[in-house]
Coordinates of C-alpha atoms in Angstrom, one line a residue:
X1 CA 7.0 8.6 13.4
X2 CA 7.9 6.8 17.1
X3 CA 4.7 7.2 19.2
X4 CA 6.7 6.9 22.8
X5 CA 10.7 8.0 23.4
X6 CA 12.3 8.3 26.7
X7 CA 15.3 6.6 28.5
X8 CA 15.5 2.8 29.8
X9 CA 15.7 4.2 33.7
X10 CA 12.1 6.2 32.9
X11 CA 10.4 3.5 31.1
X12 CA 11.1 1.0 33.3
X13 CA 10.3 3.9 35.8
X14 CA 6.3 4.5 33.7
X15 CA 5.9 0.7 34.0
X16 CA 6.4 0.1 37.7
X17 CA 4.6 3.1 38.8
X18 CA 1.8 2.0 35.6
X19 CA 1.4 5.3 34.1
X20 CA 2.6 3.7 30.2
X21 CA -0.7 3.3 29.3
X22 CA -2.1 6.7 30.0
X23 CA 1.1 8.0 28.4
X24 CA 1.3 5.9 25.6
X25 CA -3.3 7.4 25.2
X26 CA -2.3 10.9 25.2
X27 CA 1.0 10.7 22.2
X28 CA -1.4 8.2 20.6
X29 CA -4.5 11.1 20.0
X30 CA -1.6 13.3 19.7
X31 CA -0.1 11.9 17.1
X32 CA -2.2 9.2 15.9
X33 CA -6.1 10.4 17.0
X34 CA -7.2 6.7 17.1
X35 CA -6.8 4.3 19.2
X36 CA -8.3 3.1 22.9
X37 CA -6.9 2.5 26.3
X38 CA -8.0 -1.1 26.2
X39 CA -5.9 -1.5 22.9
X40 CA -3.2 0.0 24.2
X41 CA -3.1 -2.0 27.7
X42 CA -3.5 -5.1 25.5
X43 CA 0.4 -4.0 25.1
X44 CA 0.7 -3.8 28.9
X45 CA 1.4 -7.5 29.4
X46 CA 4.8 -6.9 26.3
X47 CA 6.3 -4.2 27.7
X48 CA 5.7 -4.9 31.3
X49 CA 8.3 -7.9 29.9
X50 CA 10.6 -5.4 28.2
X51 CA 10.6 -3.7 31.5
X52 CA 11.8 -6.8 33.7
X53 CA 14.5 -7.4 30.5
X54 CA 16.2 -4.0 30.8
X55 CA 16.1 -3.7 34.7
X56 CA 20.1 -5.1 34.3
X57 CA 22.6 -3.1 35.6
X58 CA 24.5 -4.2 32.7
X59 CA 22.0 -2.5 30.7
X60 CA 22.1 1.2 31.0
X61 CA 20.2 3.3 32.4
X62 CA 20.6 6.7 30.1
X63 CA 20.2 4.4 26.8
X64 CA 17.4 5.3 24.6
X65 CA 13.8 3.8 23.9
X66 CA 10.8 4.1 21.7
X67 CA 8.0 1.9 21.3
X68 CA 5.3 1.9 18.4
X69 CA 7.7 3.3 15.2
X70 CA 5.6 3.7 12.2
X71 CA 7.6 2.7 9.4
X72 CA 8.1 4.9 6.3
X73 CA 5.7 4.7 3.1
X74 CA 3.6 1.3 5.1
X75 CA 1.5 1.4 7.6
X76 CA 3.7 -0.9 9.4
X77 CA 4.9 -0.2 13.0
X78 CA 7.6 -1.5 15.5
X79 CA 6.8 -2.5 18.7
X80 CA 10.2 -1.9 20.7
X81 CA 14.3 -0.3 19.8
X82 CA 16.6 0.2 22.3
X83 CA 19.1 2.0 21.1
X84 CA 23.2 1.9 22.2
X85 CA 27.1 1.9 21.4
X86 CA 28.9 -2.1 21.5
X87 CA 32.4 0.8 22.3
X88 CA 32.8 0.7 18.4
X89 CA 29.4 1.4 16.4
X90 CA 26.1 2.5 16.8
X91 CA 23.1 -0.3 17.1
X92 CA 20.0 -0.1 17.8
X93 CA 18.1 -3.8 18.7
X94 CA 14.5 -3.6 17.3
X95 CA 12.4 -6.7 19.5
X96 CA 9.0 -7.8 17.7
X97 CA 7.1 -8.8 20.8
X98 CA 4.3 -11.2 20.6
X99 CA 1.5 -13.0 22.7
X100 CA 1.8 -16.0 20.6
X101 CA 1.3 -19.4 23.2
X102 CA 1.9 -21.7 20.2
X103 CA 2.6 -21.9 16.5
X104 CA 3.1 -25.0 13.9
X105 CA 4.8 -25.3 10.9
X106 CA 3.5 -24.6 7.9
X107 CA 5.5 -26.6 4.7
X108 CA 6.1 -25.2 1.6
X109 CA 5.0 -22.0 2.4
X110 CA 8.5 -20.0 3.3
X111 CA 8.8 -17.9 6.5
X112 CA 5.0 -19.0 7.1
X113 CA 3.5 -20.3 10.2
X114 CA 0.1 -21.0 12.2
X115 CA -1.4 -19.8 15.3
X116 CA -4.1 -18.5 17.2
X117 CA -5.4 -15.0 15.3
X118 CA -8.6 -13.2 15.0
X119 CA -10.5 -16.1 16.5
X120 CA -9.4 -18.4 14.5
X121 CA -6.2 -20.7 13.5
X122 CA -4.9 -18.3 10.9
X123 CA -1.4 -18.3 8.4
X124 CA 0.9 -15.4 9.0
X125 CA 5.0 -15.1 8.3
X126 CA 7.4 -16.3 10.7
X127 CA 8.2 -13.9 13.8
X128 CA 12.0 -13.5 12.4
X129 CA 10.5 -13.4 9.0
X130 CA 8.2 -10.2 10.1
X131 CA 11.1 -8.6 12.9
X132 CA 14.2 -8.7 9.9
X133 CA 11.8 -8.1 7.4
X134 CA 11.8 -4.6 9.4
X135 CA 14.5 -3.8 10.2
X136 CA 15.7 -4.1 6.2
X137 CA 12.4 -1.7 5.5
X138 CA 13.8 1.3 7.8
X139 CA 17.8 0.7 6.4
X140 CA 16.0 0.9 2.9
X141 CA 14.1 4.0 3.5
X142 CA 16.5 6.0 5.6
X143 CA 19.6 7.5 4.0
X144 CA 21.0 8.8 7.7
X145 CA 20.8 5.0 9.0
X146 CA 23.1 4.2 5.6
X147 CA 25.2 7.0 5.7
X148 CA 25.8 7.0 10.0
X149 CA 26.3 3.3 9.8
X150 CA 23.6 2.7 12.4
X151 CA 23.4 -0.9 13.1
X152 CA 20.4 -2.3 12.9
X153 CA 19.8 -5.5 14.9
X154 CA 16.2 -7.4 15.3
X155 CA 15.2 -10.1 17.4
X156 CA 11.1 -11.1 18.6
X157 CA 10.5 -11.7 22.2
X158 CA 7.5 -14.2 22.3
X159 CA 7.3 -14.4 26.4
X160 CA 3.9 -16.4 26.8
X161 CA 5.2 -19.1 24.3
X162 CA 6.6 -22.3 26.2
X163 CA 9.9 -23.9 25.0
X164 CA 9.0 -27.2 23.3
X165 CA 11.8 -30.2 22.4
X166 CA 10.6 -29.9 18.7
X167 CA 9.8 -25.9 18.5
X168 CA 8.0 -25.3 15.2
X169 CA 9.4 -21.8 15.2
X170 CA 12.9 -22.9 15.2
X171 CA 12.4 -25.8 12.4
X172 CA 15.3 -26.0 10.4
X173 CA 12.4 -24.4 7.2
X174 CA 13.0 -20.7 9.0
X175 CA 16.6 -20.9 10.0
X176 CA 17.5 -18.1 7.7
X177 CA 14.9 -16.1 9.2
X178 CA 16.3 -17.5 12.9
X179 CA 19.9 -16.4 11.7
X180 CA 19.1 -13.2 11.2
X181 CA 15.9 -12.5 13.7
X182 CA 16.6 -14.8 16.6
X183 CA 13.4 -16.0 18.9
X184 CA 13.8 -15.4 22.6
X185 CA 10.5 -17.3 24.0
X186 CA 9.3 -17.5 27.7
X187 CA 12.0 -18.3 30.1
X188 CA 14.7 -17.3 27.7
X189 CA 14.6 -13.5 29.4
X190 CA 18.8 -14.1 30.3
X191 CA 19.3 -15.3 26.5
X192 CA 17.6 -11.3 25.2
X193 CA 19.2 -9.4 27.7
X194 CA 22.4 -11.2 27.0
X195 CA 21.8 -10.6 23.5
X196 CA 20.5 -6.8 23.9
X197 CA 23.8 -6.4 26.0
X198 CA 26.0 -7.5 22.7
X199 CA 25.3 -4.4 22.1
X200 CA 24.2 -2.2 24.0
X201 CA 27.0 -1.4 26.6
X202 CA 27.0 2.4 26.6
X203 CA 24.8 5.4 24.8
X204 CA 24.9 5.2 21.5
X205 CA 26.6 8.6 19.9
X206 CA 24.8 9.8 17.0
X207 CA 20.5 10.0 18.2
X208 CA 20.3 6.5 16.6
X209 CA 16.5 6.7 17.2
X210 CA 15.9 10.3 16.5
X211 CA 18.3 9.5 13.4
X212 CA 15.5 6.9 12.6
X213 CA 12.6 9.2 13.3
X214 CA 13.7 11.9 11.5
X215 CA 16.4 11.4 9.5
X216 CA 16.1 11.8 5.4
X217 CA 13.8 9.3 3.7
X218 CA 14.9 8.4 0.0
X219 CA 11.9 8.2 -2.0
X220 CA 10.5 4.6 -2.7
X221 CA 11.3 3.2 -5.5
X222 CA 8.7 2.3 -7.7
X223 CA 7.4 -0.5 -9.5
X224 CA 8.5 0.6 -13.3
X225 CA 11.4 1.5 -11.7
X226 CA 12.2 -1.9 -10.4
X227 CA 11.4 -4.2 -13.3
X228 CA 13.8 -4.4 -15.1
X229 CA 15.9 -5.7 -12.1
X230 CA 13.6 -8.0 -10.7
X231 CA 13.1 -9.9 -13.9
X232 CA 16.1 -10.3 -13.4
X233 CA 16.5 -12.2 -10.3
X234 CA 17.3 -9.7 -8.4
X235 CA 15.1 -8.7 -5.0
X236 CA 13.2 -4.7 -5.6
X237 CA 10.8 -5.6 -3.0
X238 CA 11.1 -6.3 0.6
X239 CA 6.8 -8.2 1.1
X240 CA 6.2 -7.7 3.9
X241 CA 3.1 -9.0 6.6
X242 CA -0.2 -10.5 4.6
X243 CA 1.7 -9.1 1.2
X244 CA 4.3 -12.6 2.1
X245 CA 1.5 -14.8 3.2
X246 CA -0.7 -13.8 -0.2
X247 CA 2.7 -14.2 -2.4
X248 CA 3.4 -18.0 0.0
X249 CA 0.0 -18.7 -0.6
X250 CA 0.0 -18.6 -4.5
X251 CA 3.1 -20.2 -4.6
X252 CA 1.9 -23.3 -3.0
X253 CA -1.3 -22.9 -5.5
X254 CA 0.9 -22.7 -8.2
X255 CA 3.2 -26.1 -7.0
X256 CA 0.5 -28.2 -6.3
X257 CA -1.2 -27.2 -10.0
X258 CA 1.7 -28.4 -11.2
X259 CA 1.6 -31.7 -9.2
X260 CA -1.9 -32.4 -9.4
X261 CA -3.0 -30.8 -12.3
X262 CA -6.3 -29.3 -11.0
X263 CA -7.2 -25.8 -11.8
X264 CA -7.5 -23.0 -9.2
X265 CA -8.4 -19.4 -8.8
X266 CA -6.5 -17.3 -6.1
X267 CA -8.8 -13.7 -5.3
X268 CA -6.7 -11.4 -3.6
X269 CA -8.4 -8.0 -2.1
X270 CA -6.7 -5.0 -1.6
X271 CA -7.1 -0.4 -1.9
X272 CA -5.0 1.7 -3.5
X273 CA -1.3 0.9 -2.7
X274 CA -1.9 -2.0 -0.7
X275 CA 0.9 -3.8 -3.2
X276 CA -1.3 -5.5 -5.9
X277 CA 1.1 -4.8 -8.4
X278 CA 4.3 -5.5 -6.7
X279 CA 3.1 -8.6 -5.6
X280 CA 1.8 -10.0 -9.5
X281 CA 5.0 -8.6 -11.0
X282 CA 7.3 -10.7 -7.8
X283 CA 4.8 -14.0 -9.1
X284 CA 5.4 -12.8 -12.7
X285 CA 8.9 -13.2 -11.7
X286 CA 9.1 -16.1 -9.5
X287 CA 7.2 -18.2 -11.6
X288 CA 9.1 -17.0 -15.4
X289 CA 12.3 -18.3 -13.1
X290 CA 10.3 -22.2 -12.5
X291 CA 10.2 -22.6 -16.1
X292 CA 6.8 -22.3 -16.5
X293 CA 4.7 -20.6 -18.7
X294 CA 3.1 -17.1 -17.2
X295 CA 1.3 -13.8 -18.2
X296 CA 0.9 -10.3 -16.7
X297 CA -2.7 -9.6 -17.6
X298 CA -4.3 -6.5 -17.6
X299 CA -6.8 -4.3 -19.8
X300 CA -5.4 -0.8 -19.1
X301 CA -2.3 -0.2 -21.6
X302 CA -0.7 2.3 -19.6
X303 CA 1.2 0.4 -17.7
X304 CA 2.1 -2.6 -20.2
X305 CA 3.8 0.4 -22.0
X306 CA 5.2 1.7 -19.1
X307 CA 6.8 -1.8 -18.6
X308 CA 8.0 -2.5 -21.5
X309 CA 9.5 0.4 -22.4
X310 CA 11.7 0.3 -19.3
X311 CA 12.3 -3.2 -20.3
X312 CA 13.4 -2.4 -23.3
X313 CA 17.2 -2.4 -22.9
X314 CA 17.4 -5.9 -21.4
X315 CA 14.9 -7.6 -23.5
X316 CA 13.5 -8.3 -26.9
X317 CA 10.3 -6.5 -27.4
X318 CA 8.9 -9.8 -28.3
X319 CA 10.0 -11.2 -25.7
X320 CA 7.8 -8.6 -23.9
X321 CA 4.9 -8.6 -25.2
X322 CA 4.9 -12.5 -24.7
X323 CA 5.3 -11.5 -20.8
X324 CA 2.6 -8.4 -21.0
X325 CA -1.1 -9.4 -22.3
X326 CA -3.9 -6.7 -22.9
X327 CA -6.9 -8.7 -21.1
X328 CA -8.8 -9.1 -24.6
X329 CA -5.9 -11.8 -25.6
X330 CA -7.2 -14.7 -24.9
X331 CA -10.8 -15.1 -26.6
X332 CA -9.4 -18.5 -28.4
X333 CA -7.7 -19.4 -25.5
X334 CA -7.4 -23.3 -25.4
X335 CA -8.4 -25.1 -21.9
X336 CA -5.3 -24.5 -20.1
X337 CA -2.7 -23.1 -22.3
X338 CA -1.5 -21.4 -19.9
X339 CA 0.5 -22.5 -16.1
X340 CA -0.7 -19.1 -14.4
X341 CA -2.0 -15.9 -15.5
X342 CA -1.3 -13.3 -13.0
X343 CA -4.2 -10.5 -13.9
X344 CA -3.5 -7.3 -12.1
X345 CA -6.6 -4.3 -11.9
X346 CA -9.0 -7.4 -12.4
X347 CA -11.5 -5.3 -12.1
X348 CA -11.0 -3.4 -15.2
X349 CA -12.0 -6.2 -17.1
X350 CA -14.4 -6.5 -19.3
X351 CA -17.3 -9.1 -20.8
X352 CA -16.3 -9.1 -23.9
X353 CA -13.5 -7.9 -26.2
X354 CA -12.4 -5.7 -28.9
X355 CA -13.2 -2.1 -29.8
X356 CA -17.0 -2.7 -30.5
X357 CA -17.3 -4.9 -27.2
X358 CA -18.4 -7.8 -30.3
X359 CA -15.2 -10.7 -29.5
X360 CA -14.9 -13.5 -27.1
X361 CA -17.5 -14.6 -24.3
X362 CA -16.2 -13.2 -21.1
X363 CA -12.8 -12.4 -20.4
X364 CA -13.0 -13.3 -16.7
X365 CA -14.2 -16.7 -17.9
X366 CA -11.2 -17.0 -20.8
X367 CA -8.9 -16.3 -17.9
X368 CA -10.4 -18.6 -16.2
X369 CA -10.6 -20.8 -19.0
X370 CA -7.0 -20.8 -20.5
X371 CA -4.8 -21.1 -16.6
X372 CA -4.1 -23.8 -14.7
X373 CA -3.6 -21.3 -11.7
X374 CA -5.3 -18.0 -12.5
X375 CA -4.2 -15.4 -10.4
X376 CA -6.9 -11.6 -9.8
X377 CA -6.0 -8.7 -7.8
X378 CA -9.1 -6.8 -7.8
X379 CA -10.5 -3.6 -5.4
X380 CA -13.8 -3.0 -6.4
X381 CA -13.8 0.6 -5.4
X382 CA -11.9 1.1 -8.6
X383 CA -14.1 0.2 -11.4
X384 CA -14.2 3.4 -13.3
X385 CA -15.9 2.9 -16.7
X386 CA -19.6 1.1 -17.0
X387 CA -18.2 -1.5 -19.3
X388 CA -15.4 -2.3 -16.0
X389 CA -17.7 -6.3 -15.4
X390 CA -14.6 -7.5 -13.1
X391 CA -16.3 -8.5 -9.4
X392 CA -15.6 -11.0 -6.7
X393 CA -19.1 -12.4 -7.3
X394 CA -18.3 -13.1 -11.6
X395 CA -14.6 -15.0 -11.0
X396 CA -16.3 -17.2 -8.0
X397 CA -18.8 -17.8 -10.8
X398 CA -16.5 -19.1 -13.4
X399 CA -14.3 -20.8 -11.0
X400 CA -17.7 -22.5 -9.9
X401 CA -18.3 -23.4 -13.9
X402 CA -14.3 -24.8 -14.3
X403 CA -14.4 -26.6 -11.1
X404 CA -11.2 -24.9 -9.7
X405 CA -10.9 -24.8 -6.2
X406 CA -10.9 -20.6 -5.0
X407 CA -8.9 -18.8 -1.8
X408 CA -10.0 -16.3 -1.2
X409 CA -7.2 -13.2 0.4
X410 CA -7.0 -9.3 1.3
X411 CA -4.0 -6.9 1.4
X412 CA -4.8 -4.3 3.7
X413 CA -0.9 -2.5 5.0
X414 CA -1.0 0.8 2.9
X415 CA 2.7 1.5 1.1
X416 CA 1.3 4.4 -1.3
X417 CA 0.0 8.4 0.2
X418 CA 2.3 7.7 2.8
X419 CA 1.7 4.7 4.1
X420 CA -1.9 6.2 5.6
X421 CA -4.6 4.6 5.9
X422 CA -6.2 7.2 7.2
X423 CA -5.7 9.2 4.5
X424 CA -8.2 6.4 2.1
X425 CA -10.5 6.4 4.8
X426 CA -10.5 10.3 5.0
X427 CA -11.3 10.7 1.2
X428 CA -13.8 7.3 1.3
X429 CA -15.6 10.1 3.6
X430 CA -15.1 13.4 2.2
X431 CA -15.3 12.2 -1.4
X432 CA -19.0 10.7 0.4
X433 CA -17.8 7.2 -1.2
X434 CA -19.0 5.5 2.4
X435 CA -18.8 7.0 6.0
X436 CA -16.0 6.2 7.9
X437 CA -14.2 7.0 11.6
X438 CA -11.3 9.1 9.7
X439 CA -13.3 12.2 9.1
X440 CA -10.0 13.9 10.8
X441 CA -6.9 12.3 9.4
X442 CA -5.2 13.1 12.8
X443 CA -1.4 12.6 12.4
X444 CA -1.5 12.3 8.2
X445 CA 2.1 12.1 7.1
X446 CA 0.7 13.2 3.5
X447 CA 0.9 16.6 1.4
X448 CA -2.4 17.0 0.6
X449 CA -3.5 20.4 -0.3
X450 CA -6.2 22.4 -2.2
X451 CA -5.2 25.6 -4.5
X452 CA -7.1 28.6 -6.2
X453 CA -5.2 27.7 -9.2
X454 CA -4.6 25.5 -11.6
X455 CA -1.1 27.4 -11.9
X456 CA -0.6 27.0 -8.7
X457 CA -0.7 23.3 -8.7
X458 CA 1.3 23.5 -11.7
X459 CA 4.2 25.3 -10.0
X460 CA 4.2 22.9 -6.8
X461 CA 4.7 19.6 -9.4
X462 CA 7.0 21.4 -11.5
X463 CA 9.4 22.0 -8.6
X464 CA 8.9 18.5 -7.6
X465 CA 9.4 16.9 -10.3
X466 CA 13.7 18.3 -10.6
X467 CA 13.9 15.7 -8.1
X468 CA 13.0 12.9 -9.8
X469 CA 11.0 13.0 -12.1
X470 CA 7.9 11.5 -9.9
X471 CA 5.3 14.4 -10.2
X472 CA 2.8 14.8 -12.6
X473 CA -1.2 16.9 -13.6
X474 CA -4.5 14.2 -14.0
X475 CA -7.6 15.6 -14.3
X476 CA -11.0 14.7 -15.0
X477 CA -11.8 13.4 -18.1
X478 CA -14.1 16.5 -18.4
X479 CA -12.6 18.1 -21.2
X480 CA -12.3 16.4 -25.1
X481 CA -9.4 14.7 -26.2
X482 CA -9.5 15.9 -30.3
X483 CA -7.4 14.1 -33.3
X484 CA -6.5 17.5 -34.5
X485 CA -3.3 18.4 -32.6
X486 CA -3.2 15.4 -30.8
X487 CA 1.3 14.9 -31.5
X488 CA 1.5 18.3 -30.4
X489 CA 1.9 19.6 -27.0
X490 CA 1.2 23.4 -27.1
X491 CA -2.5 22.3 -28.3
X492 CA -4.8 23.5 -25.4
X493 CA -7.0 20.5 -24.2
X494 CA -7.9 21.7 -21.4
X495 CA -8.7 25.4 -20.5
X496 CA -10.0 26.6 -17.8
X497 CA -9.2 31.1 -18.0
X498 CA -6.1 31.7 -18.8
X499 CA -4.9 28.3 -17.9
X500 CA -3.9 25.7 -21.1
X501 CA -2.7 22.1 -20.9
X502 CA -2.7 19.1 -22.8
X503 CA -4.0 15.8 -22.6
X504 CA -0.9 12.9 -22.7
X505 CA 0.8 12.5 -26.2
X506 CA 2.0 8.9 -25.2
X507 CA 1.1 6.2 -23.0
X508 CA 4.2 6.1 -21.3
X509 CA 3.6 9.7 -19.6
X510 CA 4.4 8.0 -16.2
X511 CA 8.1 8.3 -17.7
X512 CA 8.6 10.6 -20.1
X513 CA 11.1 14.1 -19.2
X514 CA 8.8 15.7 -21.4
X515 CA 5.6 14.8 -19.7
X516 CA 5.4 17.2 -16.8
X517 CA 3.6 19.8 -19.4
X518 CA 1.4 17.3 -19.7
X519 CA -1.8 15.9 -18.0
X520 CA -3.1 12.5 -17.6
X521 CA -6.3 10.9 -17.0
X522 CA -7.6 8.3 -15.0
X523 CA -6.5 5.3 -18.6
X524 CA -2.9 6.6 -18.5
X525 CA -2.4 7.6 -14.5
X526 CA -4.3 3.9 -13.1
X527 CA -2.2 1.0 -11.9
X528 CA 1.1 3.6 -11.5
X529 CA 2.2 5.7 -9.2
X530 CA 3.8 8.7 -8.4
X531 CA 5.7 10.9 -5.6
X532 CA 3.0 13.7 -5.9
X533 CA 0.2 14.5 -8.1
X534 CA -1.7 17.0 -8.7
X535 CA -5.5 16.7 -9.9
X536 CA -7.6 19.3 -11.3
X537 CA -11.6 18.2 -10.4
X538 CA -13.1 19.1 -13.3
X539 CA -17.4 20.1 -13.5
X540 CA -18.7 16.1 -13.3
X541 CA -18.3 16.9 -9.8
X542 CA -19.5 19.4 -7.5
X543 CA -20.8 20.7 -3.7
X544 CA -24.3 21.0 -3.3
X545 CA -26.1 22.1 0.0
X546 CA -23.5 19.4 2.0
X547 CA -24.0 17.2 -0.5
X548 CA -21.2 16.0 -3.1
X549 CA -23.1 15.4 -6.7
X550 CA -21.8 14.1 -10.1
X551 CA -23.3 15.0 -13.5
X552 CA -22.0 12.4 -15.9
X553 CA -22.9 15.3 -19.2
X554 CA -20.0 17.4 -18.1
X555 CA -17.6 14.0 -19.1
X556 CA -16.0 14.4 -22.6
X557 CA -18.4 13.2 -25.2
X558 CA -14.5 11.6 -26.1
X559 CA -14.4 10.0 -22.4
X560 CA -15.6 5.8 -23.1
X561 CA -16.0 5.4 -19.6
X562 CA -20.0 5.9 -19.5
X563 CA -20.7 4.7 -22.6
X564 CA -23.9 2.3 -22.8
X565 CA -25.1 4.4 -19.6
X566 CA -27.4 5.8 -21.4
X567 CA -29.0 2.6 -23.0
X568 CA -29.0 1.2 -20.0
X569 CA -30.3 4.1 -17.9
X570 CA -34.1 3.7 -20.6
X571 CA -34.6 0.5 -18.6
X572 CA -33.3 0.6 -15.2
X573 CA -32.9 4.4 -14.5
X574 CA -31.8 4.5 -10.6
X575 CA -29.2 1.9 -10.8
X576 CA -27.5 3.4 -13.4
X577 CA -27.6 7.0 -11.5
X578 CA -26.3 5.0 -9.1
X579 CA -23.7 3.3 -11.0
X580 CA -22.6 7.0 -13.1
X581 CA -22.0 8.4 -9.8
X582 CA -20.0 5.2 -8.8
X583 CA -17.2 5.5 -11.2
X584 CA -17.4 9.4 -11.1
X585 CA -16.1 9.5 -7.2
X586 CA -13.9 6.5 -7.8
X587 CA -12.3 8.4 -10.8
X588 CA -11.4 10.6 -7.9
X589 CA -10.7 8.8 -5.7
X590 CA -8.5 6.3 -7.9
X591 CA -6.2 9.9 -9.0
X592 CA -6.0 11.4 -5.6
X593 CA -4.6 8.2 -4.7
X594 CA -1.8 7.9 -7.1
X595 CA 0.8 10.0 -5.2
X596 CA 3.1 8.2 -2.6
X597 CA 3.9 11.4 -1.2
X598 CA 1.0 14.1 -1.8
X599 CA -1.7 14.9 -3.4
X600 CA -2.9 18.6 -4.7
X601 CA -6.4 19.7 -6.3
X602 CA -7.8 22.7 -7.8
X603 CA -11.5 22.0 -8.2
X604 CA -13.6 23.8 -11.5
X605 CA -16.2 24.3 -8.7
X606 CA -15.4 26.9 -6.0
X607 CA -18.0 25.9 -3.7
X608 CA -16.1 21.7 -3.2
X609 CA -12.6 23.9 -3.3
X610 CA -14.3 25.3 -0.2
X611 CA -15.5 22.3 1.4
X612 CA -11.9 20.7 0.6
X613 CA -10.7 23.3 2.7
X614 CA -12.8 23.4 5.2
X615 CA -12.3 19.7 5.7
X616 CA -8.7 20.5 6.2
X617 CA -8.8 23.0 8.4
X618 CA -11.1 20.9 11.2
X619 CA -7.8 18.7 11.1
X620 CA -6.0 21.0 11.9
X621 CA -7.7 22.6 14.3
X622 CA -8.9 18.6 16.1
X623 CA -4.9 18.3 16.0
X624 CA -4.4 21.7 17.8
X625 CA -6.8 20.7 20.3
X626 CA -5.1 17.4 20.8
X627 CA -1.8 18.7 21.1
X628 CA -3.2 20.9 24.2
X629 CA -4.5 18.2 25.9
X630 CA -1.1 16.0 25.8
X631 CA 0.6 19.0 26.9
X632 CA -2.2 20.1 29.9
X633 CA -4.5 16.8 30.1
X634 CA -5.1 17.5 33.2
X635 CA -7.0 21.1 32.5
X636 CA -9.6 18.2 30.4
X637 CA -10.3 15.6 32.3

């Protein structure tokens, strides 16, 4: 999605006539629905500088420019693009605009610099790295760009940044990125013009910006598909912005731990789809490549089984089992036995281990004890059982016990749900988990629908699944999972009127081709992702008098999510009720954020279904209204 697109001539005119802010604001309201004129004015200085850059008789006035392009399947935006042709090939020059005045070099962390951000001096990615990875992401996602041989040329323009003799940004440690995406600073406007004119000598022939904006998007590589290549040392996922910061911080900690032997703990907080699992696997690969002992740890068996299945052709089973461990594997661990333990879904850690929760002392403590560096990826809003004890406070408590240095970082960029931060916030608001500003998801490029029949959801999923085997049905745990008929896909575990479906037969349900006919639950879906998901919301969630109500009694007896809660409720009734409410809501929030491209919902409670449809209808009305405002703004002033 592009916020603003026009010719170079019209862009310069809009800047000169001081109407660009209003036009950008109108476009934002129409397409995104959440910004302010003050936020847009903060760009005005940068955009005015770009207007000056384009005021050159050798830059054709009819070439296309675009502002704020949303990279597909992410929440990241390209600041400025110029499309043209050099006489032989179409090019799009990508310009990352920065208002930085200075930067400091950061030793020992690849592509990381320090500058003034958010009221302090903070680490962030080098502008050249940012521009380069944005271009690489577009190439990775957009088939039209590849097939039409449209060249993407990244650069960065820091118009407030004074040139100095020993400029940190041009230090040789950043050469790999400045060579791919050169930097232009204050006083170097002519150099930037010359750079642009190398590639933009006439109007492009293939409508390049439209192809970038509307081109066919190749489905993103899922983690389970790419794991084998990653473990062979290939870079399957581009890490951008704070992902790269976290990755380099983790490696910096790792280097220090290996050098000084001191124990360290890194906590990485991030919501659904922020790339926690991708980072965890990338870090595992890098540590292994440095010939150090590392393991990927998660309580969820399903991701481990999926990864193991994907790796069977390239690795021995014993090697696979040594890389991927359950969180209960460290009850007898020696102190600092492992160099690095990388814990995914750390919110799912239990206190004790074993089938009867009678082994070990505390999983969080054991992981910190057993490693020189423990990295915890956590989202406390994805706790889905009463036994889930992993928390940031718990990690810090045991880090202090072992005198470990602690750093806490956050991931915010969204790579699932079509890169829509708005969808996640809207879902939290809809499920009444927390009130958010996203009561209406304006510009949500995410296929969310509510169906009146589970048959209709199933038919839609089957159609979606034909393309890549990446669509699955899921359900709340409101139907028993009996031992009888467990190996028979035709055994009707889930029955809704004339609709019948079996729970999944194997933990590799996420990749088994026949599994489109099986339903997954929270325990087999958490930690994995798909293109499209169907979610059956059972009787444990309903709508009454405008309130989302949860009912633990409607959970299946075979479900262990609320095990122990009844006993706890005898002494803490109010707190137990709150815990059960959050577990049930978190369960559906987690299921409804497994899809990269869409989520299709059926509710057994008709009132809840009507409520979801009403919320969607409200969004559509808001979008229509804002479209009218954009088309005839004078009528609404």
